[in-house]
Structures are given as C-alpha cells and as structure tokens.
mmCIF file of C-alpha atoms in Angstrom:
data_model
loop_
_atom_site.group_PDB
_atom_site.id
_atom_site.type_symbol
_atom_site.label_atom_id
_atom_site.label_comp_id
_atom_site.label_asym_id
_atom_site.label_seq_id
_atom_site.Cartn_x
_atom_site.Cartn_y
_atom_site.Cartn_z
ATOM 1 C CA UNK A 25 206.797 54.393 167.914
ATOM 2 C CA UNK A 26 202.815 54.047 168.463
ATOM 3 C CA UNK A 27 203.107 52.906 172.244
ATOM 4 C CA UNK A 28 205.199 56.023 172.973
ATOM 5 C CA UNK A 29 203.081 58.326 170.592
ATOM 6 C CA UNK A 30 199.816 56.825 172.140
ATOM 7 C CA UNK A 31 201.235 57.410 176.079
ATOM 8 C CA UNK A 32 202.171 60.770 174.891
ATOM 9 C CA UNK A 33 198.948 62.028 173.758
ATOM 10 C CA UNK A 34 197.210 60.561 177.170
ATOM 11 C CA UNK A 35 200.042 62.644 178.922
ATOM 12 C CA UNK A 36 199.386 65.451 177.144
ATOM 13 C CA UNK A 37 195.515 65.754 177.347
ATOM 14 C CA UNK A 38 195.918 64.890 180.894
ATOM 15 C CA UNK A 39 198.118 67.581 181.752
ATOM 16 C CA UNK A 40 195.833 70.277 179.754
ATOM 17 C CA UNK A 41 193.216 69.449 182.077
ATOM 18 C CA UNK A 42 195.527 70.091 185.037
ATOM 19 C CA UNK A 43 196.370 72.945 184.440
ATOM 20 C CA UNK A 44 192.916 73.807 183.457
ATOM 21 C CA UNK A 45 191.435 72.769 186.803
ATOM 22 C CA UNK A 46 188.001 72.895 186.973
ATOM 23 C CA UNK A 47 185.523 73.917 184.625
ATOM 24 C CA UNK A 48 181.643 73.834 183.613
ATOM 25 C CA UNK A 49 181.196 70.826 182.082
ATOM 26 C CA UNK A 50 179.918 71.845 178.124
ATOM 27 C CA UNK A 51 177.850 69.209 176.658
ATOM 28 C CA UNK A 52 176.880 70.746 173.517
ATOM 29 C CA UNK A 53 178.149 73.555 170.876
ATOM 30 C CA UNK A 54 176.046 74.853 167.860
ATOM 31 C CA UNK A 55 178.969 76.166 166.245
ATOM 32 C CA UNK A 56 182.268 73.322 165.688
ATOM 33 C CA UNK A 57 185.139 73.583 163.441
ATOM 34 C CA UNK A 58 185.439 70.231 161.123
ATOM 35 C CA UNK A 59 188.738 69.541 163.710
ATOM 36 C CA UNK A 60 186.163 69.573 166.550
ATOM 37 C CA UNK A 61 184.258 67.369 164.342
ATOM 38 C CA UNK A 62 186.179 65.231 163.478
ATOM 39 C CA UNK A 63 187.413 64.568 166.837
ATOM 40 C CA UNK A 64 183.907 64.100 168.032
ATOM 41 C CA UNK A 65 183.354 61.140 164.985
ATOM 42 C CA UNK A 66 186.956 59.831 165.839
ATOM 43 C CA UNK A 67 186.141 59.022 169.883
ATOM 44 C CA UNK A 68 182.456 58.253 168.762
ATOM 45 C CA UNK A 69 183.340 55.300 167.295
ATOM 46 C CA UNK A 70 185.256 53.151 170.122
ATOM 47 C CA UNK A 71 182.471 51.124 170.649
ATOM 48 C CA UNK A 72 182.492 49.664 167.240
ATOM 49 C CA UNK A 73 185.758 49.487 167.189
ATOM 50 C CA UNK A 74 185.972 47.387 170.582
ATOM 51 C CA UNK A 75 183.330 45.112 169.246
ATOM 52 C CA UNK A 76 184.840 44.859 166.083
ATOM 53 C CA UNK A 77 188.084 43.617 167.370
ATOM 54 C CA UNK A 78 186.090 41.170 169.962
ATOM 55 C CA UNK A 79 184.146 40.056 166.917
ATOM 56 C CA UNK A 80 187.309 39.332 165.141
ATOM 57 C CA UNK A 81 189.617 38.586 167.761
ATOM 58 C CA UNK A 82 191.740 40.839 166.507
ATOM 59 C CA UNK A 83 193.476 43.282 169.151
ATOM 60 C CA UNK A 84 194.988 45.333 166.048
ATOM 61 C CA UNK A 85 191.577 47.339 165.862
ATOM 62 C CA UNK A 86 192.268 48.711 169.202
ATOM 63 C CA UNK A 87 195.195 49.758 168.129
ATOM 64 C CA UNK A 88 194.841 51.279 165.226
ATOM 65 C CA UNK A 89 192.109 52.888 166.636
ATOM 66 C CA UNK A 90 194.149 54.082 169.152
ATOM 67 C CA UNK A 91 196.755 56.003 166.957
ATOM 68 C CA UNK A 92 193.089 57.223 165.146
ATOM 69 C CA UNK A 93 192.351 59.134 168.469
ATOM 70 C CA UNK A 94 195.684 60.378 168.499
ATOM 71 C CA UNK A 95 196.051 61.711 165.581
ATOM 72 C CA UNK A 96 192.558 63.073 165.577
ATOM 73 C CA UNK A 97 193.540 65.002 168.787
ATOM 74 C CA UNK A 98 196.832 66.041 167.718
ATOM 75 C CA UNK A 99 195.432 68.016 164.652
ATOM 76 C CA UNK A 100 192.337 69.271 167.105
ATOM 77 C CA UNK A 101 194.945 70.350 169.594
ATOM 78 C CA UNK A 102 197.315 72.533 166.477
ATOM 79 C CA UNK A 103 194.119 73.935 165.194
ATOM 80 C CA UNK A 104 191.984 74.925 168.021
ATOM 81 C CA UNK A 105 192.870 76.709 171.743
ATOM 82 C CA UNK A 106 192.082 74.947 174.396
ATOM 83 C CA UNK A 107 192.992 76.574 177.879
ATOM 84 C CA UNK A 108 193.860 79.838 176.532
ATOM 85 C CA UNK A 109 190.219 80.255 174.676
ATOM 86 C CA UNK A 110 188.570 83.377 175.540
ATOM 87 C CA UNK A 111 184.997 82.134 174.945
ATOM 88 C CA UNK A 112 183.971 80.792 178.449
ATOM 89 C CA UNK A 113 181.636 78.134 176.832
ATOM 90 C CA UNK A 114 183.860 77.419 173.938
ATOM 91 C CA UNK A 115 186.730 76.812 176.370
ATOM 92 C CA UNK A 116 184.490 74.498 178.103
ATOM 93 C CA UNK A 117 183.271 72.542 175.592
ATOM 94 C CA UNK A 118 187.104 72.051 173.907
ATOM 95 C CA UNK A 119 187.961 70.835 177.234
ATOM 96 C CA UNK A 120 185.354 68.312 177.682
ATOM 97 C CA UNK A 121 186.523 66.577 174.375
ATOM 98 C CA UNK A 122 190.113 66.917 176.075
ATOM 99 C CA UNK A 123 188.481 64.528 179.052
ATOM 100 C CA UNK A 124 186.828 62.385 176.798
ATOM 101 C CA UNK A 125 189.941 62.196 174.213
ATOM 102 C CA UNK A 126 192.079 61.504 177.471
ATOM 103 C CA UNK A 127 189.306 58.726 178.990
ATOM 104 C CA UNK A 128 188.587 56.848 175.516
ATOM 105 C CA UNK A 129 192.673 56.808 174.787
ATOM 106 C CA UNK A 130 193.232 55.465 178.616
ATOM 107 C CA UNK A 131 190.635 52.874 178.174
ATOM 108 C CA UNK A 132 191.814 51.925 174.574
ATOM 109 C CA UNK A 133 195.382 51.618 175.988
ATOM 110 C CA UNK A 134 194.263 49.705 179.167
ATOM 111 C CA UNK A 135 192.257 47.577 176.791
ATOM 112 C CA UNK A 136 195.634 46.679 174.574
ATOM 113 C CA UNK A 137 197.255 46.027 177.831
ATOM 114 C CA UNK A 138 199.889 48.777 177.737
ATOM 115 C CA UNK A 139 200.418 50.213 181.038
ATOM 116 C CA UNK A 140 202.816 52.698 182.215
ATOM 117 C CA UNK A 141 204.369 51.969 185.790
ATOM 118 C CA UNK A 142 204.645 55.393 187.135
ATOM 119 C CA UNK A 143 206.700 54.551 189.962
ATOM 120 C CA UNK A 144 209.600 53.043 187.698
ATOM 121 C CA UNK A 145 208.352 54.577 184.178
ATOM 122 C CA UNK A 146 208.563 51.249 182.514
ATOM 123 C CA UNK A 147 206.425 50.555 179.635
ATOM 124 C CA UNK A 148 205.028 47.396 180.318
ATOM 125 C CA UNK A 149 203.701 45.672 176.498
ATOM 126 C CA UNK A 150 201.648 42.958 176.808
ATOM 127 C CA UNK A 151 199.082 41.277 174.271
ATOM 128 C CA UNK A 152 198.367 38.008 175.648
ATOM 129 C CA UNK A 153 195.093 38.728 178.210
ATOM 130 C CA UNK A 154 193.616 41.078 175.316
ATOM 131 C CA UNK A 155 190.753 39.175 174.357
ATOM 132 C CA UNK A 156 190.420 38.110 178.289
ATOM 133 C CA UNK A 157 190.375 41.475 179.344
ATOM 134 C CA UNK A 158 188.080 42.464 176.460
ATOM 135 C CA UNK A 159 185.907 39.623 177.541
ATOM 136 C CA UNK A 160 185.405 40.688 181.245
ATOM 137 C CA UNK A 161 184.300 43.726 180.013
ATOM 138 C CA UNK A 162 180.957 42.143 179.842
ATOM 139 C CA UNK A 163 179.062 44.784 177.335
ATOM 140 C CA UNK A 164 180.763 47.125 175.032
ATOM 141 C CA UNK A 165 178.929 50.407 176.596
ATOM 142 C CA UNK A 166 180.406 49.284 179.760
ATOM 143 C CA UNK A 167 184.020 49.653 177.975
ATOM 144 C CA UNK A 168 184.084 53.624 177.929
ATOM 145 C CA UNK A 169 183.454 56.427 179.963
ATOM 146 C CA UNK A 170 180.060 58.461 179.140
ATOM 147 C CA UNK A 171 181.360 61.463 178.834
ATOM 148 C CA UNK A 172 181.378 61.250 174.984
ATOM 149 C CA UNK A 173 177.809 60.391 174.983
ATOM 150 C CA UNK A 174 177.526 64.091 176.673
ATOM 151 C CA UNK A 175 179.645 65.965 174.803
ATOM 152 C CA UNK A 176 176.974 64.758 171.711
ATOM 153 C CA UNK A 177 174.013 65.091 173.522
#
C-alpha cells in the first residue's frame, strides 16, 4: 500500500496547486505551526537521506523516506488550510511547501523508479537501475529541486 499511498499524495499536492494557479512565491514565515514545521524538517532532509541510501546501497531509505514526506504532508494538509487561507502571505507560503512537498516526493519516487504511465495508468515498480539512477545523479544537491532551500531561506 506505500506505492499507491506515495502516488496519491503527489496527486494530491499536485492538484492543490492547480487549482490554486498562480501565486507569489513565499519564501519565509515568522510565525509556523509545529505541522508547518515539521513538514519543513521532513523535506529538509532528502539530501541525507539520498546520500545515505547511496552510501549504503540501500534503496529502502528512499523509501521510507518517501512515506516520511507523506505522512508529514498528510497531517500538514488536516491541520492547516491551504487554498482556502485568508492570509494572502500565509496562503502563499503553505503553498510553496505544497510545491516543494510535491517536487521532493516526485523526485524521491522517480529516484525508487516508480513511475506512473499516464496514458495507460499502470504502475510501473522497478528496483533494479536504483543505485544506477542514483549514480547519474552526479551530486546529491543536484537530486532535488531548490525550492526547499527557499522556502528556509
């Protein structure tokens, strides 16, 4: 159930920031709840993790990293609103960690090799090119998107 829960949580953080459209892109916030915390720590560490499971040849970091994201954004997404919060800046700032939830959980799943074919919407699983992949990445800071290094600027 991890592949499925994992896909959904991309889904789901992609599709808030669809329907969001676009917004000012929040970088910082004095004020966080411990959810918005915790979700900050959670996505901060991926590129331990990544080295980690190069270091150890051990794909299973990935993954359990990846269920880590998931479940930090899950209880983020119960406790806080996202699209529908009336503080302009606030709003902002939640969705930015939605983009960098939904870019670090893309890479992280892209990095464990499970892909979703969207034009058949078969779950492809495959663990054999993970430490390839990881390999070709050439540097760990290479492996994720910036935008969590600006959302704790």
């Amino acid at each position: 159930n991890t592949g499925p829960y994992a896909q959904y949580t991309y889904a789901r953080t992609s599709g808030i920031l669809a329907k969001a459209g676009s917004f000012e892109d929040m970088t910082s916030m004095t004020e966080m709840t411990a959810t918005e915390r915790e979700l900050i720590k959670t996505l901060s560490l991926f590129p331990n993790k990544t080295k980690s499971a190069i270091d150890e040849m051990e794909p299973s970091v990935i993954t359990r990293y990846a269920i880590d994201v998931c479940n930090a954004f899950n209880r983020f997404y119960q406790a806080c609103p996202i699209a529908s919060c009336e503080d302009a800046s606030r709003r902002a700032f939640r969705l930015a960690l939605t983009r960098g939830t939904r870019d670090i959980l893309g890479k992280a799943l892209e990095l464990i090799c499970i892909k979703d074919d969207v034009l058949s919407g078969i779950i492809i699983f495959n663990s054999e090119n993970f430490l390839f992949r990881l390999s070709r990445i050439g540097s760990i800071d290479s492996a994720f998107d910036g935008n969590i290094q600006n959302i704790l600027v």
